[in-house]
Structures are given as structure tokens and as C-alpha cells.
PDB file of C-alpha atoms in Angstrom:
ATOM      1  CA  ASP A  29    -198.275 -43.254  -5.595  1.00 60.00           C
ATOM      2  CA  ALA A  30    -198.733 -45.028  -2.270  1.00 62.00           C
ATOM      3  CA  LYS A  31    -200.435 -48.425  -2.492  1.00 86.00           C
ATOM      4  CA  THR A  32    -203.505 -49.824  -0.798  1.00 93.00           C
ATOM      5  CA  THR A  33    -204.488 -53.442  -0.157  1.00 94.00           C
ATOM      6  CA  GLN A  34    -208.123 -54.528  -0.024  1.00 96.00           C
ATOM      7  CA  PRO A  35    -209.830 -57.926   0.056  1.00 97.00           C
ATOM      8  CA  ASN A  36    -211.054 -59.013  -3.365  1.00 96.00           C
ATOM      9  CA  SER A  37    -214.614 -59.536  -2.188  1.00 97.00           C
ATOM     10  CA  MET A  38    -216.865 -59.464   0.841  1.00 97.00           C
ATOM     11  CA  GLU A  39    -220.409 -60.500   1.537  1.00 97.00           C
ATOM     12  CA  SER A  40    -222.961 -58.986   3.864  1.00 96.00           C
ATOM     13  CA  ASN A  41    -226.559 -59.494   4.866  1.00 96.00           C
ATOM     14  CA  GLU A  42    -229.076 -56.781   4.206  1.00 96.00           C
ATOM     15  CA  GLU A  43    -229.751 -54.433   7.137  1.00 96.00           C
ATOM     16  CA  GLU A  44    -226.492 -55.399   8.851  1.00 96.00           C
ATOM     17  CA  PRO A  45    -223.360 -53.252   9.236  1.00 96.00           C
ATOM     18  CA  VAL A  46    -220.457 -53.781   6.860  1.00 97.00           C
ATOM     19  CA  HIS A  47    -216.815 -53.094   7.649  1.00 98.00           C
ATOM     20  CA  LEU A  48    -214.599 -52.808   4.568  1.00 98.00           C
ATOM     21  CA  PRO A  49    -210.887 -52.870   5.467  1.00 97.00           C
ATOM     22  CA  CYS A  50    -208.006 -51.179   3.693  1.00 97.00           C
ATOM     23  CA  ASN A  51    -204.304 -51.461   4.429  1.00 96.00           C
ATOM     24  CA  HIS A  52    -201.935 -48.672   3.441  1.00 93.00           C
ATOM     25  CA  SER A  53    -198.721 -49.330   5.346  1.00 92.00           C
ATOM     26  CA  THR A  54    -196.637 -46.974   3.150  1.00 89.00           C
ATOM     27  CA  ILE A  55    -198.908 -43.979   3.677  1.00 90.00           C
ATOM     28  CA  SER A  56    -197.157 -40.638   4.036  1.00 86.00           C
ATOM     29  CA  GLY A  57    -198.113 -37.805   6.321  1.00 84.00           C
ATOM     30  CA  THR A  58    -199.832 -35.811   3.582  1.00 82.00           C
ATOM     31  CA  ASP A  59    -201.793 -38.680   1.986  1.00 86.00           C
ATOM     32  CA  TYR A  60    -205.553 -38.365   2.252  1.00 88.00           C
ATOM     33  CA  ILE A  61    -207.593 -41.584   2.388  1.00 92.00           C
ATOM     34  CA  HIS A  62    -210.458 -41.551  -0.105  1.00 93.00           C
ATOM     35  CA  TRP A  63    -213.200 -44.069  -0.741  1.00 96.00           C
ATOM     36  CA  TYR A  64    -215.178 -44.292  -3.937  1.00 97.00           C
ATOM     37  CA  ARG A  65    -217.653 -46.928  -5.008  1.00 97.00           C
ATOM     38  CA  GLN A  66    -218.832 -48.119  -8.386  1.00 97.00           C
ATOM     39  CA  LEU A  67    -222.293 -49.548  -8.822  1.00 96.00           C
ATOM     40  CA  PRO A  68    -222.876 -51.930 -11.729  1.00 93.00           C
ATOM     41  CA  SER A  69    -222.769 -50.207 -15.126  1.00 91.00           C
ATOM     42  CA  GLN A  70    -222.084 -46.802 -13.589  1.00 94.00           C
ATOM     43  CA  GLY A  71    -219.101 -44.555 -13.080  1.00 96.00           C
ATOM     44  CA  PRO A  72    -217.485 -44.391  -9.639  1.00 97.00           C
ATOM     45  CA  GLU A  73    -218.987 -42.109  -7.026  1.00 96.00           C
ATOM     46  CA  TYR A  74    -217.384 -40.422  -4.041  1.00 95.00           C
ATOM     47  CA  VAL A  75    -218.166 -41.924  -0.644  1.00 96.00           C
ATOM     48  CA  ILE A  76    -215.957 -40.293   1.974  1.00 95.00           C
ATOM     49  CA  HIS A  77    -212.427 -39.104   2.704  1.00 92.00           C
ATOM     50  CA  GLY A  78    -210.248 -38.290   5.721  1.00 92.00           C
ATOM     51  CA  LEU A  79    -206.716 -37.530   6.843  1.00 91.00           C
ATOM     52  CA  THR A  80    -206.301 -38.441  10.510  1.00 92.00           C
ATOM     53  CA  SER A  81    -209.600 -38.230  12.355  1.00 90.00           C
ATOM     54  CA  ASN A  82    -212.597 -40.483  11.934  1.00 92.00           C
ATOM     55  CA  VAL A  83    -215.204 -39.039   9.578  1.00 93.00           C
ATOM     56  CA  ASN A  84    -218.940 -39.464   9.214  1.00 94.00           C
ATOM     57  CA  ASN A  85    -221.312 -38.459   6.447  1.00 93.00           C
ATOM     58  CA  ARG A  86    -224.750 -39.472   5.254  1.00 91.00           C
ATOM     59  CA  MET A  87    -223.389 -42.426   3.301  1.00 90.00           C
ATOM     60  CA  ALA A  88    -220.815 -43.985   5.600  1.00 96.00           C
ATOM     61  CA  SER A  89    -218.206 -43.623   8.332  1.00 97.00           C
ATOM     62  CA  LEU A  90    -214.453 -43.797   7.954  1.00 97.00           C
ATOM     63  CA  ALA A  91    -212.397 -45.123  10.844  1.00 97.00           C
ATOM     64  CA  ILE A  92    -208.658 -44.390  10.550  1.00 97.00           C
ATOM     65  CA  ALA A  93    -206.120 -46.249  12.672  1.00 96.00           C
ATOM     66  CA  GLU A  94    -203.971 -44.149  14.963  1.00 94.00           C
ATOM     67  CA  ASP A  95    -200.822 -44.961  12.977  1.00 94.00           C
ATOM     68  CA  ARG A  96    -202.781 -44.351   9.712  1.00 94.00           C
ATOM     69  CA  LYS A  97    -201.521 -47.629   8.238  1.00 95.00           C
ATOM     70  CA  SER A  98    -205.055 -48.933   7.872  1.00 96.00           C
ATOM     71  CA  SER A  99    -208.608 -47.688   7.662  1.00 97.00           C
ATOM     72  CA  THR A 100    -212.119 -49.124   7.595  1.00 97.00           C
ATOM     73  CA  LEU A 101    -215.145 -47.957   5.675  1.00 98.00           C
ATOM     74  CA  ILE A 102    -218.298 -48.628   7.664  1.00 98.00           C
ATOM     75  CA  LEU A 103    -221.733 -48.919   6.089  1.00 97.00           C
ATOM     76  CA  HIS A 104    -224.067 -48.871   9.059  1.00 94.00           C
ATOM     77  CA  ARG A 105    -226.968 -50.759   7.481  1.00 95.00           C
ATOM     78  CA  ALA A 106    -226.246 -52.410   4.169  1.00 96.00           C
ATOM     79  CA  THR A 107    -228.973 -52.377   1.546  1.00 96.00           C
ATOM     80  CA  LEU A 108    -229.139 -54.151  -1.787  1.00 96.00           C
ATOM     81  CA  ARG A 109    -228.292 -50.819  -3.418  1.00 95.00           C
ATOM     82  CA  ASP A 110    -224.922 -50.836  -1.634  1.00 97.00           C
ATOM     83  CA  ALA A 111    -223.748 -53.798  -3.716  1.00 97.00           C
ATOM     84  CA  ALA A 112    -220.795 -52.318  -5.595  1.00 97.00           C
ATOM     85  CA  VAL A 113    -217.022 -52.268  -5.963  1.00 98.00           C
ATOM     86  CA  TYR A 114    -215.472 -50.162  -3.200  1.00 98.00           C
ATOM     87  CA  TYR A 115    -212.133 -48.479  -3.867  1.00 97.00           C
ATOM     88  CA  CYS A 116    -209.762 -47.268  -1.151  1.00 96.00           C
ATOM     89  CA  ILE A 117    -207.417 -44.643  -2.620  1.00 93.00           C
ATOM     90  CA  LEU A 118    -204.548 -42.621  -1.235  1.00 88.00           C
ATOM     91  CA  ARG A 119    -204.128 -39.146  -2.654  1.00 79.00           C
ATOM     92  CA  ASP A 120    -200.961 -37.216  -2.101  1.00 67.00           C
ATOM     93  CA  VAL A 121    -201.086 -33.457  -2.243  1.00 62.00           C
ATOM     94  CA  GLY A 122    -198.630 -33.307  -5.080  1.00 62.00           C
ATOM     95  CA  GLU A 123    -197.925 -31.584  -8.337  1.00 63.00           C
ATOM     96  CA  TYR A 124    -201.053 -32.844 -10.026  1.00 61.00           C
ATOM     97  CA  GLY A 125    -203.334 -32.329  -7.042  1.00 61.00           C
ATOM     98  CA  ASN A 126    -206.583 -34.160  -7.512  1.00 67.00           C
ATOM     99  CA  LYS A 127    -205.295 -37.413  -9.033  1.00 76.00           C
ATOM    100  CA  LEU A 128    -206.924 -40.725  -8.152  1.00 84.00           C
ATOM    101  CA  VAL A 129    -205.038 -43.990  -8.625  1.00 86.00           C
ATOM    102  CA  PHE A 130    -207.551 -46.828  -8.411  1.00 90.00           C
ATOM    103  CA  GLY A 131    -206.694 -50.387  -7.418  1.00 89.00           C
ATOM    104  CA  ALA A 132    -208.940 -53.374  -8.065  1.00 91.00           C
ATOM    105  CA  GLY A 133    -211.163 -52.608  -5.072  1.00 96.00           C
ATOM    106  CA  THR A 134    -213.429 -54.852  -2.992  1.00 97.00           C
ATOM    107  CA  ILE A 135    -216.556 -56.343  -4.528  1.00 97.00           C
ATOM    108  CA  LEU A 136    -219.312 -56.106  -1.932  1.00 98.00           C
ATOM    109  CA  ARG A 137    -222.220 -58.498  -2.290  1.00 97.00           C
ATOM    110  CA  VAL A 138    -225.327 -57.903  -0.205  1.00 97.00           C
ATOM    111  CA  LYS A 139    -227.717 -60.779   0.455  1.00 96.00           C
ATOM    112  CA  SER A 140    -231.394 -60.288   1.139  1.00 92.00           C
TER     113      SER A 140
ATOM    114  CA  GLU B  24    -227.729 -30.258 -10.948  1.00 65.00           C
ATOM    115  CA  ALA B  25    -226.959 -32.076 -14.189  1.00 85.00           C
ATOM    116  CA  GLY B  26    -224.206 -34.652 -13.987  1.00 95.00           C
ATOM    117  CA  VAL B  27    -221.347 -35.443 -16.339  1.00 97.00           C
ATOM    118  CA  ALA B  28    -222.693 -36.368 -19.753  1.00 97.00           C
ATOM    119  CA  GLN B  29    -220.984 -38.785 -22.129  1.00 98.00           C
ATOM    120  CA  SER B  30    -221.792 -40.076 -25.569  1.00 97.00           C
ATOM    121  CA  PRO B  31    -222.122 -42.491 -27.107  1.00 97.00           C
ATOM    122  CA  ARG B  32    -222.873 -45.016 -24.387  1.00 97.00           C
ATOM    123  CA  TYR B  33    -221.803 -47.951 -26.507  1.00 97.00           C
ATOM    124  CA  LYS B  34    -219.589 -48.304 -29.556  1.00 98.00           C
ATOM    125  CA  ILE B  35    -218.483 -51.326 -31.546  1.00 98.00           C
ATOM    126  CA  ILE B  36    -215.749 -50.947 -34.154  1.00 98.00           C
ATOM    127  CA  GLU B  37    -213.274 -53.081 -36.046  1.00 98.00           C
ATOM    128  CA  LYS B  38    -209.582 -52.910 -35.247  1.00 97.00           C
ATOM    129  CA  ARG B  39    -207.679 -50.194 -37.106  1.00 97.00           C
ATOM    130  CA  GLN B  40    -210.800 -48.020 -37.279  1.00 98.00           C
ATOM    131  CA  SER B  41    -211.086 -44.660 -35.538  1.00 98.00           C
ATOM    132  CA  VAL B  42    -213.470 -43.688 -32.767  1.00 98.00           C
ATOM    133  CA  ALA B  43    -214.241 -40.563 -30.761  1.00 98.00           C
ATOM    134  CA  PHE B  44    -215.925 -40.054 -27.411  1.00 98.00           C
ATOM    135  CA  TRP B  45    -217.501 -36.868 -26.145  1.00 98.00           C
ATOM    136  CA  CYS B  46    -217.804 -35.526 -22.599  1.00 98.00           C
ATOM    137  CA  ASN B  47    -219.678 -32.566 -21.159  1.00 97.00           C
ATOM    138  CA  PRO B  48    -218.595 -31.905 -17.555  1.00 96.00           C
ATOM    139  CA  ILE B  49    -220.616 -30.366 -14.775  1.00 95.00           C
ATOM    140  CA  SER B  50    -221.024 -26.631 -15.335  1.00 93.00           C
ATOM    141  CA  GLY B  51    -218.282 -24.624 -13.671  1.00 91.00           C
ATOM    142  CA  HIS B  52    -215.909 -27.541 -13.177  1.00 92.00           C
ATOM    143  CA  ALA B  53    -212.415 -26.510 -14.191  1.00 91.00           C
ATOM    144  CA  THR B  54    -210.792 -29.932 -14.100  1.00 91.00           C
ATOM    145  CA  LEU B  55    -211.698 -32.748 -16.484  1.00 94.00           C
ATOM    146  CA  TYR B  56    -210.360 -36.299 -16.542  1.00 95.00           C
ATOM    147  CA  TRP B  57    -210.499 -39.235 -18.926  1.00 97.00           C
ATOM    148  CA  TYR B  58    -210.092 -42.728 -17.491  1.00 97.00           C
ATOM    149  CA  GLN B  59    -209.855 -46.134 -19.126  1.00 98.00           C
ATOM    150  CA  GLN B  60    -211.406 -49.066 -17.270  1.00 97.00           C
ATOM    151  CA  ILE B  61    -210.624 -52.556 -18.518  1.00 96.00           C
ATOM    152  CA  LEU B  62    -212.967 -55.292 -17.380  1.00 94.00           C
ATOM    153  CA  GLY B  63    -212.173 -56.434 -13.836  1.00 92.00           C
ATOM    154  CA  GLN B  64    -209.819 -53.542 -13.106  1.00 93.00           C
ATOM    155  CA  GLY B  65    -210.126 -50.128 -11.529  1.00 94.00           C
ATOM    156  CA  PRO B  66    -210.167 -47.026 -13.725  1.00 95.00           C
ATOM    157  CA  LYS B  67    -206.798 -45.781 -14.981  1.00 94.00           C
ATOM    158  CA  LEU B  68    -206.233 -42.074 -15.590  1.00 93.00           C
ATOM    159  CA  LEU B  69    -205.394 -41.276 -19.204  1.00 96.00           C
ATOM    160  CA  ILE B  70    -205.362 -37.488 -19.209  1.00 95.00           C
ATOM    161  CA  GLN B  71    -206.243 -34.571 -16.952  1.00 93.00           C
ATOM    162  CA  PHE B  72    -207.161 -31.055 -18.089  1.00 93.00           C
ATOM    163  CA  GLN B  73    -207.225 -27.859 -16.063  1.00 90.00           C
ATOM    164  CA  ASN B  74    -209.531 -25.577 -18.047  1.00 89.00           C
ATOM    165  CA  ASN B  75    -208.265 -26.138 -21.598  1.00 86.00           C
ATOM    166  CA  GLY B  76    -204.674 -27.012 -20.680  1.00 91.00           C
ATOM    167  CA  VAL B  77    -203.226 -30.491 -20.166  1.00 93.00           C
ATOM    168  CA  VAL B  78    -202.004 -31.114 -16.600  1.00 89.00           C
ATOM    169  CA  ASP B  79    -201.092 -34.801 -16.822  1.00 90.00           C
ATOM    170  CA  ASP B  80    -201.057 -37.048 -19.888  1.00 93.00           C
ATOM    171  CA  SER B  81    -198.291 -39.354 -18.724  1.00 90.00           C
ATOM    172  CA  GLN B  82    -200.411 -42.497 -19.176  1.00 92.00           C
ATOM    173  CA  LEU B  83    -201.963 -41.560 -22.518  1.00 96.00           C
ATOM    174  CA  PRO B  84    -200.702 -43.749 -25.408  1.00 95.00           C
ATOM    175  CA  LYS B  85    -199.947 -40.768 -27.588  1.00 95.00           C
ATOM    176  CA  ASP B  86    -199.219 -42.790 -30.718  1.00 96.00           C
ATOM    177  CA  ARG B  87    -202.921 -43.595 -31.021  1.00 97.00           C
ATOM    178  CA  PHE B  88    -204.857 -41.620 -28.406  1.00 98.00           C
ATOM    179  CA  SER B  89    -205.511 -37.892 -28.476  1.00 98.00           C
ATOM    180  CA  ALA B  90    -207.729 -35.608 -26.446  1.00 97.00           C
ATOM    181  CA  GLU B  91    -208.707 -31.995 -26.488  1.00 96.00           C
ATOM    182  CA  ARG B  92    -210.801 -29.657 -24.427  1.00 95.00           C
ATOM    183  CA  LEU B  93    -211.756 -26.670 -26.502  1.00 83.00           C
ATOM    184  CA  LYS B  94    -212.826 -23.524 -24.627  1.00 86.00           C
ATOM    185  CA  GLY B  95    -212.301 -25.302 -21.336  1.00 85.00           C
ATOM    186  CA  VAL B  96    -215.711 -27.006 -21.339  1.00 93.00           C
ATOM    187  CA  ASP B  97    -216.503 -30.054 -23.507  1.00 96.00           C
ATOM    188  CA  SER B  98    -213.855 -32.617 -24.309  1.00 97.00           C
ATOM    189  CA  THR B  99    -213.283 -35.320 -26.903  1.00 98.00           C
ATOM    190  CA  LEU B 100    -211.084 -38.392 -26.672  1.00 98.00           C
ATOM    191  CA  LYS B 101    -210.040 -40.052 -29.927  1.00 98.00           C
ATOM    192  CA  ILE B 102    -208.437 -43.380 -30.728  1.00 98.00           C
ATOM    193  CA  GLN B 103    -206.846 -43.800 -34.132  1.00 97.00           C
ATOM    194  CA  PRO B 104    -206.275 -46.586 -35.075  1.00 97.00           C
ATOM    195  CA  ALA B 105    -207.971 -48.802 -32.489  1.00 97.00           C
ATOM    196  CA  LYS B 106    -206.476 -52.064 -31.267  1.00 97.00           C
ATOM    197  CA  LEU B 107    -208.178 -55.056 -29.685  1.00 98.00           C
ATOM    198  CA  GLU B 108    -206.703 -54.153 -26.286  1.00 97.00           C
ATOM    199  CA  ASP B 109    -208.488 -50.788 -26.367  1.00 98.00           C
ATOM    200  CA  SER B 110    -211.750 -52.577 -25.570  1.00 98.00           C
ATOM    201  CA  ALA B 111    -212.782 -50.970 -22.286  1.00 98.00           C
ATOM    202  CA  VAL B 112    -215.117 -48.470 -20.672  1.00 98.00           C
ATOM    203  CA  TYR B 113    -213.966 -44.877 -21.097  1.00 98.00           C
ATOM    204  CA  LEU B 114    -215.000 -42.700 -18.194  1.00 98.00           C
ATOM    205  CA  CYS B 115    -215.041 -38.941 -18.054  1.00 98.00           C
ATOM    206  CA  ALA B 116    -214.978 -37.130 -14.708  1.00 96.00           C
ATOM    207  CA  SER B 117    -214.869 -33.518 -13.586  1.00 94.00           C
ATOM    208  CA  SER B 118    -214.112 -31.610 -10.403  1.00 91.00           C
ATOM    209  CA  LEU B 119    -214.251 -27.985  -9.358  1.00 88.00           C
ATOM    210  CA  ASP B 120    -210.479 -27.652  -9.485  1.00 73.00           C
ATOM    211  CA  ARG B 121    -207.339 -29.611  -8.677  1.00 63.00           C
ATOM    212  CA  GLY B 122    -207.662 -29.140  -4.930  1.00 64.00           C
ATOM    213  CA  ASP B 123    -207.117 -32.196  -2.844  1.00 58.00           C
ATOM    214  CA  TYR B 124    -210.551 -32.305  -1.255  1.00 67.00           C
ATOM    215  CA  ASN B 125    -212.559 -31.723  -4.405  1.00 75.00           C
ATOM    216  CA  GLU B 126    -214.457 -34.874  -5.211  1.00 88.00           C
ATOM    217  CA  GLN B 127    -214.551 -36.131  -8.742  1.00 92.00           C
ATOM    218  CA  PHE B 128    -217.900 -36.656 -10.433  1.00 95.00           C
ATOM    219  CA  PHE B 129    -217.985 -39.407 -13.018  1.00 97.00           C
ATOM    220  CA  GLY B 130    -220.130 -39.869 -16.079  1.00 97.00           C
ATOM    221  CA  PRO B 131    -221.743 -43.208 -17.010  1.00 96.00           C
ATOM    222  CA  GLY B 132    -218.932 -44.081 -19.409  1.00 97.00           C
ATOM    223  CA  THR B 133    -218.702 -45.262 -23.006  1.00 98.00           C
ATOM    224  CA  ARG B 134    -218.267 -48.982 -23.503  1.00 98.00           C
ATOM    225  CA  LEU B 135    -215.978 -49.622 -26.476  1.00 98.00           C
ATOM    226  CA  THR B 136    -215.704 -53.024 -28.098  1.00 98.00           C
ATOM    227  CA  VAL B 137    -212.980 -53.503 -30.711  1.00 98.00           C
ATOM    228  CA  LEU B 138    -213.442 -56.572 -32.924  1.00 97.00           C
TER     229      LEU B 138
END
């Protein structure tokens, strides 16, 4: 499984945008970039995913570098409810299909 | 739409005892996963089912852990006998199928403490 590197923690002010970086220099051409987040005392939840193009949904935006060796999850206006651990995951379209390999993630703290 | 249900939410046992966790996935979801999450780490996949068949159990400690998914719906994960290092949150997740773009939906987890 290809590896990702994320900062251990980040801090943001409420109502401001947050850019969460992820490095994946060993990404292969068929690896999708997925982001999940885990709020305190809950299971992880899906945020967004992409392959090559930037993606937007109601929760966030995903900006993917042209060489695909890095990506950034963008929360446009952080709220206190966005405080969570954010996981950047590469998923290869392989034998087992939908398999997620989680790293330690980035702990996002949001200040009011 | 009801989410993934798990029970119990919390369990405290002594080492060498047995314990079982139950999971009810989202209706219609063919794929079911069990993860182990140790404090401070990301979840680690233990076993993956497609309907009632095992797809991947490469990280399941088979000397003490077992899992089944009867009739392709509910699933149970058992630990027998438990060790101190099994203290963790056990998460169940489900997805429509094994397709790459199918998101996984997670339950709230069962927090196991082994004394």
C-alpha cells in the first residue's frame, strides 16, 4: 500500500479556511486519494475523494497537485464541529478493491 | 437511513476471558469490515467480508480472533482468550460493494478494555 505523510496536528480559528496537506510521493497512476475524518468518540466518516482533478462537495474541496505527489484538503470555513482527526488515504484499485489503510492522520483543533 | 449499528458500546473484561462484538450494517450493503483502533492510531483492518464470504483476513490474529457473517447481513467478532494488548476500539463499517468509489460507513465502535 502506498504511504501518505501528514502533519501530526494543526490549529485553525473558527470561520477561517483550513488547508490540510498530504504528501504521497510514491502514488501510482491508479491510486485514488481519499479523505476521511474522525470526530471524537465516533467512527470515521467519508469526506471526499479524487484521482487527478480537483473535487468539490458540500463538506470540503480537494486540490490535487499536477504530479499527484501531494494534495490538500480545504475546509472553507472551519467550525468547532470540524475539530477531528483527518486521514489522507491512498486506495489502489487492486484485488481487494475497497480497502482503506489508515495512517495516524492530522489532529485539527479549531479555536473559537 | 439507519447507520451501522454496533453493540455493546463498552466492554471491560479480564485477560484470558472471551468477548464478542456484534455489528448490523446498513441495509443492502454487501461489504462489511472490522477494524481495530488502538489509542492514538488510525484504524487497522482486521477482516473484510463480501456478502458472507471472507475477502481479506490477512491482518486477523487467527489464533485468538474469529469473525463470521451469517446470511450476509449481521456479523460478530470474537476474541478468545483476550490479551491486554487487545484493548482498543473495534469499529465495524459497511459499503455497497468492493468498488473503489464506494464510501465506507462506520459504526460508533465498541471500546474494549482488558484488565
